[in-house]
Amino acid sequence: MTKFIFVTGGVVSSLGKGITAASLGVLLKRRGLRVSVIKMDPYLNVDAGTMNPFQHGEVFVTEDGAETDLDLGHYERFLDLSLSSDNNITTGKIYSSVIAKERRGRYLGATVQVIPHITNEIQEHILKVADGNDVLIAEIGGTVGDIEGLPYLEAIRQVAGRVGRGNVLYCHVTLVPFIAAAGELKTKPTQHSVNELRRIGIQPDIIVCRSQFPLEGDIKDKIALFCNVRKEAVVEALDAPSIYRIPLTLHDQGVDMLVLRQLGIPATQEPDLMDWREFDHRCANPETEVEIAMVGKYVSHKDAYLSVVEALRHAAAAGGAKLVLRHVEAEDVERDGVGSLSGVQGILVPGGFGSRGIEGKIAAVGYARTRKIPFFGLCLGMQVAVVEFARNVCGIAAAHSSEIDPGTPNPVIHLLEEQRTISDLGGTMRLGGYTCELVQGSRSHEAYKKSVIRERHRHRYEFNNEYRERLARAGLVTAGVCQGRDLVEIVELEGHPWFVGVQFHPEFTSRPVRPHPLFRDFVAAAMKVTGKGALQD
């Protein structure tokens, strides 16, 4: 029978519920258990696709094309799983399903209410994802006490009644703040948070305490006493130099054994964490450093390009280097020029939507192209690389799209005909996994070491094939095409140390112990740029 771990949070947001859930998943999976995860978000949006990156951060895309919360990215990276739309539910998705059932008469005329109909729908979704797994870890977004989160808390309370309390573990992540004026760690916020959870009917089994300083024995005793848990179930979660350290610190505190005992799961083997420890050691003991400029539209929000940053970290660690990431706002490049890129060893231009900052990204591409600085373009980054080359090498005065320059006919990056006809409704996007055929002898083929790959997409505009041969004659060649559709997926610049643009999002499939091949080779090429600043004027 499947066992359930429900992760909740209290006091404040951003305490690391997602990292805690992912870390528990790593430890249990490395013990040979079949583990799945689910994120439950209390917002009314059906998915994260239309949410502002400045508020919500990155939109993570699954293989089946779901636009989800960024925590699914943590889950995939930590557990090395490929998740789906079922692994992220929102209040909008739940209510849409319930209302659709009501319209079809599925409730036989009953008055549809939050309890039992909404809570039952949540439970059914949880049980669906749990099917076929030994353990399901479910994280509830927000904090205990949020009004929008109450149906989820009630639903997970009821799950224990359906599957048996011995098959359920409640893990509560909370804050133990340090009050400088008093010189003390304070447990009262944790006590209040747990009391609110218990008032709802949930007694936590494990309390993970985020803190800047170690919890002394008397602090743990106090939390255990007032929160009605065993002392060994009060877990210390100090600020760590890397999120990838967390599974190791939890294991060192015996949290995985605590979970196994609580859920009645035999400890048949120790978790195999050798590669994880090696990765952590490389992160903590770099032999050198590599400085990459990321020229984006949302760089002021630390989570807007989360998967890109993590993929760069994976690649840097694989090369024994510390990543020094220079966040460059594309609009600053438009206004002030390319001086902010001076001295970097590599330039990465990530994805984005809309016309804001496009010219700054194009200028960054031109800087990388002419100075022979390793360049990597992702999605929109690939598109602006094509536009820059078309303009400045081929003399084609073609914009990125008619949306940006309505007066430009036949742009090099355009909408497909089937997208153009419904553009008034917002158009359509290519979402999720697509298969790509690589050109033999290309840098991409050399990186992947295979001829057919599969990568995830999230974009609307495409390379205009009418320009393919003309750009190729000038040196910007097609290195990969979408299988069966002849859509350009990868472009590479001949005669450049490393210049690759991809229409897809390779960052979504990078893993700590298995960095993405293109990120790995991009960072490796950047590390070869000696004497930072040598390529300046």
PDB file of C-alpha atoms in Angstrom, residues 259-524:
ATOM      1  CA  VAL A 259      10.174   8.520   8.235  1.00  0.00           C
ATOM      2  CA  LEU A 260      10.578   4.789   7.627  1.00  0.00           C
ATOM      3  CA  ARG A 261       9.781   3.948  11.257  1.00  0.00           C
ATOM      4  CA  GLN A 262       6.738   6.232  11.322  1.00  0.00           C
ATOM      5  CA  LEU A 263       5.338   4.703   8.129  1.00  0.00           C
ATOM      6  CA  GLY A 264       6.268   1.115   8.953  1.00  0.00           C
ATOM      7  CA  ILE A 265       8.558   0.716   5.942  1.00  0.00           C
ATOM      8  CA  PRO A 266      11.414  -1.791   6.404  1.00  0.00           C
ATOM      9  CA  ALA A 267      14.878  -0.247   6.096  1.00  0.00           C
ATOM     10  CA  THR A 268      16.216  -2.853   3.690  1.00  0.00           C
ATOM     11  CA  GLN A 269      19.151  -0.774   2.437  1.00  0.00           C
ATOM     12  CA  GLU A 270      21.077   2.401   3.122  1.00  0.00           C
ATOM     13  CA  PRO A 271      20.557   5.234   0.634  1.00  0.00           C
ATOM     14  CA  ASP A 272      23.169   5.279  -2.132  1.00  0.00           C
ATOM     15  CA  LEU A 273      24.324   8.897  -1.957  1.00  0.00           C
ATOM     16  CA  MET A 274      27.882   8.560  -3.249  1.00  0.00           C
ATOM     17  CA  ASP A 275      27.329  10.560  -6.449  1.00  0.00           C
ATOM     18  CA  TRP A 276      25.324  13.139  -4.535  1.00  0.00           C
ATOM     19  CA  ARG A 277      28.137  13.580  -1.996  1.00  0.00           C
ATOM     20  CA  GLU A 278      30.672  13.880  -4.816  1.00  0.00           C
ATOM     21  CA  PHE A 279      28.564  16.595  -6.428  1.00  0.00           C
ATOM     22  CA  ASP A 280      28.261  18.428  -3.103  1.00  0.00           C
ATOM     23  CA  HIS A 281      32.026  18.163  -2.601  1.00  0.00           C
ATOM     24  CA  ARG A 282      32.704  19.656  -6.031  1.00  0.00           C
ATOM     25  CA  CYS A 283      30.311  22.520  -5.290  1.00  0.00           C
ATOM     26  CA  ALA A 284      31.993  23.231  -1.958  1.00  0.00           C
ATOM     27  CA  ASN A 285      35.571  22.865  -3.241  1.00  0.00           C
ATOM     28  CA  PRO A 286      35.827  24.434  -6.707  1.00  0.00           C
ATOM     29  CA  GLU A 287      39.233  24.474  -8.372  1.00  0.00           C
ATOM     30  CA  THR A 288      38.494  27.625 -10.364  1.00  0.00           C
ATOM     31  CA  GLU A 289      35.588  29.884 -11.277  1.00  0.00           C
ATOM     32  CA  VAL A 290      33.750  30.811 -14.440  1.00  0.00           C
ATOM     33  CA  GLU A 291      31.831  34.037 -14.965  1.00  0.00           C
ATOM     34  CA  ILE A 292      28.724  33.933 -17.133  1.00  0.00           C
ATOM     35  CA  ALA A 293      26.504  36.886 -18.014  1.00  0.00           C
ATOM     36  CA  MET A 294      22.800  36.097 -18.210  1.00  0.00           C
ATOM     37  CA  VAL A 295      21.051  38.803 -20.229  1.00  0.00           C
ATOM     38  CA  GLY A 296      17.367  38.566 -19.424  1.00  0.00           C
ATOM     39  CA  LYS A 297      14.121  40.442 -18.967  1.00  0.00           C
ATOM     40  CA  TYR A 298      13.271  39.291 -15.460  1.00  0.00           C
ATOM     41  CA  VAL A 299      16.684  39.138 -13.780  1.00  0.00           C
ATOM     42  CA  SER A 300      15.538  41.251 -10.822  1.00  0.00           C
ATOM     43  CA  HIS A 301      13.512  38.268  -9.558  1.00  0.00           C
ATOM     44  CA  LYS A 302      15.811  35.548  -8.262  1.00  0.00           C
ATOM     45  CA  ASP A 303      13.464  32.696  -9.253  1.00  0.00           C
ATOM     46  CA  ALA A 304      12.451  33.908 -12.729  1.00  0.00           C
ATOM     47  CA  TYR A 305      15.218  31.859 -14.404  1.00  0.00           C
ATOM     48  CA  LEU A 306      15.593  29.250 -11.685  1.00  0.00           C
ATOM     49  CA  SER A 307      16.109  26.194 -13.901  1.00  0.00           C
ATOM     50  CA  VAL A 308      18.629  28.058 -16.070  1.00  0.00           C
ATOM     51  CA  VAL A 309      20.687  29.049 -13.034  1.00  0.00           C
ATOM     52  CA  GLU A 310      20.593  25.518 -11.629  1.00  0.00           C
ATOM     53  CA  ALA A 311      21.612  24.018 -14.986  1.00  0.00           C
ATOM     54  CA  LEU A 312      24.592  26.391 -15.078  1.00  0.00           C
ATOM     55  CA  ARG A 313      25.522  25.329 -11.553  1.00  0.00           C
ATOM     56  CA  HIS A 314      25.341  21.665 -12.502  1.00  0.00           C
ATOM     57  CA  ALA A 315      27.611  22.279 -15.481  1.00  0.00           C
ATOM     58  CA  ALA A 316      30.078  24.420 -13.529  1.00  0.00           C
ATOM     59  CA  ALA A 317      30.361  21.800 -10.788  1.00  0.00           C
ATOM     60  CA  ALA A 318      30.996  19.104 -13.396  1.00  0.00           C
ATOM     61  CA  GLY A 319      33.942  21.173 -14.597  1.00  0.00           C
ATOM     62  CA  GLY A 320      35.249  21.776 -11.087  1.00  0.00           C
ATOM     63  CA  ALA A 321      34.335  25.463 -11.188  1.00  0.00           C
ATOM     64  CA  LYS A 322      32.379  27.912  -9.084  1.00  0.00           C
ATOM     65  CA  LEU A 323      29.700  29.704 -11.070  1.00  0.00           C
ATOM     66  CA  VAL A 324      29.898  33.492 -10.925  1.00  0.00           C
ATOM     67  CA  LEU A 325      26.654  34.641 -12.492  1.00  0.00           C
ATOM     68  CA  ARG A 326      26.364  38.235 -13.686  1.00  0.00           C
ATOM     69  CA  HIS A 327      22.687  39.198 -13.960  1.00  0.00           C
ATOM     70  CA  VAL A 328      22.307  41.733 -16.758  1.00  0.00           C
ATOM     71  CA  GLU A 329      19.008  43.476 -17.447  1.00  0.00           C
ATOM     72  CA  ALA A 330      18.348  43.547 -21.190  1.00  0.00           C
ATOM     73  CA  GLU A 331      16.832  47.016 -21.025  1.00  0.00           C
ATOM     74  CA  ASP A 332      20.019  48.310 -19.375  1.00  0.00           C
ATOM     75  CA  VAL A 333      21.980  47.037 -22.365  1.00  0.00           C
ATOM     76  CA  GLU A 334      19.565  48.871 -24.675  1.00  0.00           C
ATOM     77  CA  ARG A 335      20.026  52.093 -22.740  1.00  0.00           C
ATOM     78  CA  ASP A 336      23.689  51.974 -21.722  1.00  0.00           C
ATOM     79  CA  GLY A 337      25.332  49.683 -24.277  1.00  0.00           C
ATOM     80  CA  VAL A 338      27.265  46.457 -23.821  1.00  0.00           C
ATOM     81  CA  GLY A 339      29.689  47.707 -21.167  1.00  0.00           C
ATOM     82  CA  SER A 340      27.966  45.576 -18.531  1.00  0.00           C
ATOM     83  CA  LEU A 341      29.165  42.479 -20.436  1.00  0.00           C
ATOM     84  CA  SER A 342      32.820  43.429 -20.271  1.00  0.00           C
ATOM     85  CA  GLY A 343      35.134  40.688 -19.054  1.00  0.00           C
ATOM     86  CA  VAL A 344      32.691  37.777 -18.891  1.00  0.00           C
ATOM     87  CA  GLN A 345      33.722  34.352 -20.137  1.00  0.00           C
ATOM     88  CA  GLY A 346      30.339  33.375 -21.536  1.00  0.00           C
ATOM     89  CA  ILE A 347      27.011  34.999 -22.423  1.00  0.00           C
ATOM     90  CA  LEU A 348      23.641  33.292 -22.062  1.00  0.00           C
ATOM     91  CA  VAL A 349      20.380  34.780 -23.295  1.00  0.00           C
ATOM     92  CA  PRO A 350      17.346  32.965 -21.832  1.00  0.00           C
ATOM     93  CA  GLY A 351      13.722  32.871 -22.934  1.00  0.00           C
ATOM     94  CA  GLY A 352      10.988  35.438 -22.475  1.00  0.00           C
ATOM     95  CA  PHE A 353       7.862  36.915 -24.015  1.00  0.00           C
ATOM     96  CA  GLY A 354       6.996  40.286 -25.563  1.00  0.00           C
ATOM     97  CA  SER A 355       9.038  43.058 -27.120  1.00  0.00           C
ATOM     98  CA  ARG A 356      10.514  44.610 -23.977  1.00  0.00           C
ATOM     99  CA  GLY A 357      14.283  44.226 -23.858  1.00  0.00           C
ATOM    100  CA  ILE A 358      14.571  42.563 -27.278  1.00  0.00           C
ATOM    101  CA  GLU A 359      17.068  45.093 -28.621  1.00  0.00           C
ATOM    102  CA  GLY A 360      19.259  44.680 -25.553  1.00  0.00           C
ATOM    103  CA  LYS A 361      19.326  40.939 -26.072  1.00  0.00           C
ATOM    104  CA  ILE A 362      20.202  41.418 -29.739  1.00  0.00           C
ATOM    105  CA  ALA A 363      23.077  43.706 -28.755  1.00  0.00           C
ATOM    106  CA  ALA A 364      24.353  41.072 -26.304  1.00  0.00           C
ATOM    107  CA  VAL A 365      24.319  38.459 -29.059  1.00  0.00           C
ATOM    108  CA  GLY A 366      26.290  40.761 -31.339  1.00  0.00           C
ATOM    109  CA  TYR A 367      28.855  41.327 -28.591  1.00  0.00           C
ATOM    110  CA  ALA A 368      29.306  37.586 -28.120  1.00  0.00           C
ATOM    111  CA  ARG A 369      29.488  36.932 -31.862  1.00  0.00           C
ATOM    112  CA  THR A 370      32.056  39.609 -32.704  1.00  0.00           C
ATOM    113  CA  ARG A 371      34.214  39.110 -29.596  1.00  0.00           C
ATOM    114  CA  LYS A 372      34.272  35.327 -29.982  1.00  0.00           C
ATOM    115  CA  ILE A 373      32.791  34.856 -26.501  1.00  0.00           C
ATOM    116  CA  PRO A 374      30.965  31.523 -25.977  1.00  0.00           C
ATOM    117  CA  PHE A 375      27.247  32.127 -26.441  1.00  0.00           C
ATOM    118  CA  PHE A 376      24.181  30.080 -25.562  1.00  0.00           C
ATOM    119  CA  GLY A 377      20.679  31.174 -26.580  1.00  0.00           C
ATOM    120  CA  LEU A 378      17.571  29.534 -25.147  1.00  0.00           C
ATOM    121  CA  CYS A 379      14.208  29.856 -26.925  1.00  0.00           C
ATOM    122  CA  LEU A 380      13.879  33.649 -27.372  1.00  0.00           C
ATOM    123  CA  GLY A 381      17.665  33.722 -26.976  1.00  0.00           C
ATOM    124  CA  MET A 382      17.984  31.583 -30.098  1.00  0.00           C
ATOM    125  CA  GLN A 383      15.498  33.769 -31.948  1.00  0.00           C
ATOM    126  CA  VAL A 384      17.308  37.037 -31.191  1.00  0.00           C
ATOM    127  CA  ALA A 385      20.575  35.371 -32.261  1.00  0.00           C
ATOM    128  CA  VAL A 386      18.998  34.680 -35.656  1.00  0.00           C
ATOM    129  CA  VAL A 387      17.706  38.252 -35.901  1.00  0.00           C
ATOM    130  CA  GLU A 388      21.112  39.725 -34.972  1.00  0.00           C
ATOM    131  CA  PHE A 389      22.890  37.619 -37.574  1.00  0.00           C
ATOM    132  CA  ALA A 390      20.303  38.364 -40.255  1.00  0.00           C
ATOM    133  CA  ARG A 391      20.579  42.102 -39.639  1.00  0.00           C
ATOM    134  CA  ASN A 392      24.289  42.573 -39.137  1.00  0.00           C
ATOM    135  CA  VAL A 393      25.840  39.852 -41.287  1.00  0.00           C
ATOM    136  CA  CYS A 394      23.301  39.249 -44.058  1.00  0.00           C
ATOM    137  CA  GLY A 395      21.872  42.771 -44.240  1.00  0.00           C
ATOM    138  CA  ILE A 396      18.294  41.587 -43.768  1.00  0.00           C
ATOM    139  CA  ALA A 397      16.277  44.305 -42.051  1.00  0.00           C
ATOM    140  CA  ALA A 398      13.941  41.762 -40.538  1.00  0.00           C
ATOM    141  CA  ALA A 399      12.407  42.049 -37.090  1.00  0.00           C
ATOM    142  CA  HIS A 400      11.771  39.286 -34.600  1.00  0.00           C
ATOM    143  CA  SER A 401       8.081  39.288 -35.445  1.00  0.00           C
ATOM    144  CA  SER A 402       5.275  41.427 -36.789  1.00  0.00           C
ATOM    145  CA  GLU A 403       4.246  42.004 -33.170  1.00  0.00           C
ATOM    146  CA  ILE A 404       7.480  43.909 -32.522  1.00  0.00           C
ATOM    147  CA  ASP A 405       7.721  45.704 -35.864  1.00  0.00           C
ATOM    148  CA  PRO A 406       4.325  45.686 -37.622  1.00  0.00           C
ATOM    149  CA  GLY A 407       5.817  47.306 -40.720  1.00  0.00           C
ATOM    150  CA  THR A 408       8.317  44.523 -41.407  1.00  0.00           C
ATOM    151  CA  PRO A 409       7.138  42.011 -44.009  1.00  0.00           C
ATOM    152  CA  ASN A 410       8.202  38.380 -43.834  1.00  0.00           C
ATOM    153  CA  PRO A 411      10.335  38.496 -40.652  1.00  0.00           C
ATOM    154  CA  VAL A 412      13.030  35.892 -39.982  1.00  0.00           C
ATOM    155  CA  ILE A 413      11.193  34.812 -36.817  1.00  0.00           C
ATOM    156  CA  HIS A 414       7.482  34.511 -37.430  1.00  0.00           C
ATOM    157  CA  LEU A 415       4.213  32.845 -36.559  1.00  0.00           C
ATOM    158  CA  LEU A 416       3.237  29.672 -38.369  1.00  0.00           C
ATOM    159  CA  GLU A 417       0.138  29.915 -40.510  1.00  0.00           C
ATOM    160  CA  GLU A 418      -1.994  27.901 -38.103  1.00  0.00           C
ATOM    161  CA  GLN A 419      -0.936  30.210 -35.271  1.00  0.00           C
ATOM    162  CA  ARG A 420      -1.439  33.388 -37.273  1.00  0.00           C
ATOM    163  CA  THR A 421      -5.078  32.617 -38.013  1.00  0.00           C
ATOM    164  CA  ILE A 422      -6.011  32.515 -34.326  1.00  0.00           C
ATOM    165  CA  SER A 423      -3.654  35.214 -33.074  1.00  0.00           C
ATOM    166  CA  ASP A 424      -6.609  37.342 -31.931  1.00  0.00           C
ATOM    167  CA  LEU A 425      -7.286  34.633 -29.358  1.00  0.00           C
ATOM    168  CA  GLY A 426      -3.716  34.716 -28.138  1.00  0.00           C
ATOM    169  CA  GLY A 427      -2.214  32.180 -30.502  1.00  0.00           C
ATOM    170  CA  THR A 428      -0.962  28.765 -29.587  1.00  0.00           C
ATOM    171  CA  MET A 429       2.316  27.547 -28.193  1.00  0.00           C
ATOM    172  CA  ARG A 430       4.446  24.516 -28.698  1.00  0.00           C
ATOM    173  CA  LEU A 431       4.484  23.045 -25.207  1.00  0.00           C
ATOM    174  CA  GLY A 432       6.185  19.978 -23.810  1.00  0.00           C
ATOM    175  CA  GLY A 433       8.452  17.383 -25.355  1.00  0.00           C
ATOM    176  CA  TYR A 434       9.299  17.251 -29.073  1.00  0.00           C
ATOM    177  CA  THR A 435      11.785  15.038 -30.874  1.00  0.00           C
ATOM    178  CA  CYS A 436      14.679  16.690 -32.668  1.00  0.00           C
ATOM    179  CA  GLU A 437      17.048  15.273 -35.278  1.00  0.00           C
ATOM    180  CA  LEU A 438      20.639  16.501 -35.031  1.00  0.00           C
ATOM    181  CA  VAL A 439      23.030  17.166 -37.899  1.00  0.00           C
ATOM    182  CA  GLN A 440      26.054  14.890 -37.889  1.00  0.00           C
ATOM    183  CA  GLY A 441      29.258  16.730 -37.048  1.00  0.00           C
ATOM    184  CA  SER A 442      27.542  19.677 -35.354  1.00  0.00           C
ATOM    185  CA  ARG A 443      28.519  20.892 -31.889  1.00  0.00           C
ATOM    186  CA  SER A 444      25.127  19.754 -30.652  1.00  0.00           C
ATOM    187  CA  HIS A 445      25.622  16.255 -32.044  1.00  0.00           C
ATOM    188  CA  GLU A 446      29.051  16.191 -30.420  1.00  0.00           C
ATOM    189  CA  ALA A 447      27.526  17.225 -27.078  1.00  0.00           C
ATOM    190  CA  TYR A 448      24.603  14.779 -27.046  1.00  0.00           C
ATOM    191  CA  LYS A 449      26.559  11.968 -28.708  1.00  0.00           C
ATOM    192  CA  LYS A 450      23.400  10.822 -30.479  1.00  0.00           C
ATOM    193  CA  SER A 451      21.398  11.772 -33.533  1.00  0.00           C
ATOM    194  CA  VAL A 452      17.885  12.001 -32.089  1.00  0.00           C
ATOM    195  CA  ILE A 453      17.002  13.857 -28.893  1.00  0.00           C
ATOM    196  CA  ARG A 454      13.862  14.947 -27.099  1.00  0.00           C
ATOM    197  CA  GLU A 455      13.542  18.342 -25.421  1.00  0.00           C
ATOM    198  CA  ARG A 456      10.813  20.508 -23.915  1.00  0.00           C
ATOM    199  CA  HIS A 457       9.370  23.609 -25.550  1.00  0.00           C
ATOM    200  CA  ARG A 458       7.435  26.681 -24.482  1.00  0.00           C
ATOM    201  CA  HIS A 459       7.179  29.184 -27.318  1.00  0.00           C
ATOM    202  CA  ARG A 460       4.990  30.518 -30.092  1.00  0.00           C
ATOM    203  CA  TYR A 461       7.283  31.942 -32.784  1.00  0.00           C
ATOM    204  CA  GLU A 462       9.433  29.889 -35.156  1.00  0.00           C
ATOM    205  CA  PHE A 463      12.436  30.309 -37.450  1.00  0.00           C
ATOM    206  CA  ASN A 464      11.252  31.305 -40.924  1.00  0.00           C
ATOM    207  CA  ASN A 465      12.542  28.543 -43.219  1.00  0.00           C
ATOM    208  CA  GLU A 466      12.662  30.940 -46.183  1.00  0.00           C
ATOM    209  CA  TYR A 467      15.872  32.355 -44.677  1.00  0.00           C
ATOM    210  CA  ARG A 468      17.538  29.067 -43.787  1.00  0.00           C
ATOM    211  CA  GLU A 469      19.787  28.682 -46.826  1.00  0.00           C
ATOM    212  CA  ARG A 470      20.776  32.356 -46.979  1.00  0.00           C
ATOM    213  CA  LEU A 471      21.836  32.428 -43.312  1.00  0.00           C
ATOM    214  CA  ALA A 472      23.607  29.096 -43.679  1.00  0.00           C
ATOM    215  CA  ARG A 473      25.687  30.385 -46.597  1.00  0.00           C
ATOM    216  CA  ALA A 474      26.800  33.242 -44.359  1.00  0.00           C
ATOM    217  CA  GLY A 475      27.731  30.879 -41.531  1.00  0.00           C
ATOM    218  CA  LEU A 476      24.675  30.456 -39.274  1.00  0.00           C
ATOM    219  CA  VAL A 477      23.769  26.828 -39.919  1.00  0.00           C
ATOM    220  CA  THR A 478      20.888  24.641 -38.852  1.00  0.00           C
ATOM    221  CA  ALA A 479      22.118  21.910 -36.509  1.00  0.00           C
ATOM    222  CA  GLY A 480      18.791  20.370 -35.520  1.00  0.00           C
ATOM    223  CA  VAL A 481      15.223  20.170 -36.817  1.00  0.00           C
ATOM    224  CA  CYS A 482      11.944  19.040 -35.289  1.00  0.00           C
ATOM    225  CA  GLN A 483      11.249  15.489 -36.374  1.00  0.00           C
ATOM    226  CA  GLY A 484       8.425  15.332 -38.885  1.00  0.00           C
ATOM    227  CA  ARG A 485       7.814  19.101 -39.063  1.00  0.00           C
ATOM    228  CA  ASP A 486      11.019  20.595 -40.520  1.00  0.00           C
ATOM    229  CA  LEU A 487      11.071  23.362 -37.911  1.00  0.00           C
ATOM    230  CA  VAL A 488      14.508  24.692 -36.979  1.00  0.00           C
ATOM    231  CA  GLU A 489      15.406  23.667 -33.443  1.00  0.00           C
ATOM    232  CA  ILE A 490      19.130  24.474 -33.226  1.00  0.00           C
ATOM    233  CA  VAL A 491      21.388  26.999 -34.947  1.00  0.00           C
ATOM    234  CA  GLU A 492      25.173  27.156 -34.706  1.00  0.00           C
ATOM    235  CA  LEU A 493      27.691  29.731 -35.904  1.00  0.00           C
ATOM    236  CA  GLU A 494      30.593  28.394 -37.920  1.00  0.00           C
ATOM    237  CA  GLY A 495      34.075  29.655 -37.085  1.00  0.00           C
ATOM    238  CA  HIS A 496      33.123  30.650 -33.533  1.00  0.00           C
ATOM    239  CA  PRO A 497      34.568  29.003 -30.382  1.00  0.00           C
ATOM    240  CA  TRP A 498      31.067  28.057 -29.176  1.00  0.00           C
ATOM    241  CA  PHE A 499      27.868  29.676 -30.435  1.00  0.00           C
ATOM    242  CA  VAL A 500      24.645  27.661 -30.118  1.00  0.00           C
ATOM    243  CA  GLY A 501      21.015  28.723 -30.040  1.00  0.00           C
ATOM    244  CA  VAL A 502      18.203  26.282 -29.273  1.00  0.00           C
ATOM    245  CA  GLN A 503      14.471  26.737 -29.711  1.00  0.00           C
ATOM    246  CA  PHE A 504      13.743  24.495 -26.730  1.00  0.00           C
ATOM    247  CA  HIS A 505      14.465  24.725 -22.990  1.00  0.00           C
ATOM    248  CA  PRO A 506      17.292  22.305 -22.119  1.00  0.00           C
ATOM    249  CA  GLU A 507      17.458  23.675 -18.588  1.00  0.00           C
ATOM    250  CA  PHE A 508      14.366  21.681 -17.629  1.00  0.00           C
ATOM    251  CA  THR A 509      16.143  18.338 -17.990  1.00  0.00           C
ATOM    252  CA  SER A 510      19.482  19.144 -16.345  1.00  0.00           C
ATOM    253  CA  ARG A 511      20.265  17.192 -13.172  1.00  0.00           C
ATOM    254  CA  PRO A 512      22.819  17.812 -10.380  1.00  0.00           C
ATOM    255  CA  VAL A 513      24.711  14.577 -10.999  1.00  0.00           C
ATOM    256  CA  ARG A 514      23.952  14.568 -14.752  1.00  0.00           C
ATOM    257  CA  PRO A 515      24.297  18.073 -16.217  1.00  0.00           C
ATOM    258  CA  HIS A 516      22.659  18.784 -19.541  1.00  0.00           C
ATOM    259  CA  PRO A 517      25.128  18.173 -22.421  1.00  0.00           C
ATOM    260  CA  LEU A 518      24.708  21.624 -23.965  1.00  0.00           C
ATOM    261  CA  PHE A 519      25.085  23.450 -20.660  1.00  0.00           C
ATOM    262  CA  ARG A 520      28.091  21.270 -19.861  1.00  0.00           C
ATOM    263  CA  ASP A 521      29.822  22.088 -23.139  1.00  0.00           C
ATOM    264  CA  PHE A 522      28.883  25.783 -23.005  1.00  0.00           C
ATOM    265  CA  VAL A 523      30.410  26.202 -19.546  1.00  0.00           C
ATOM    266  CA  ALA A 524      33.437  24.130 -20.567  1.00  0.00           C
TER     267      ALA A 524
END
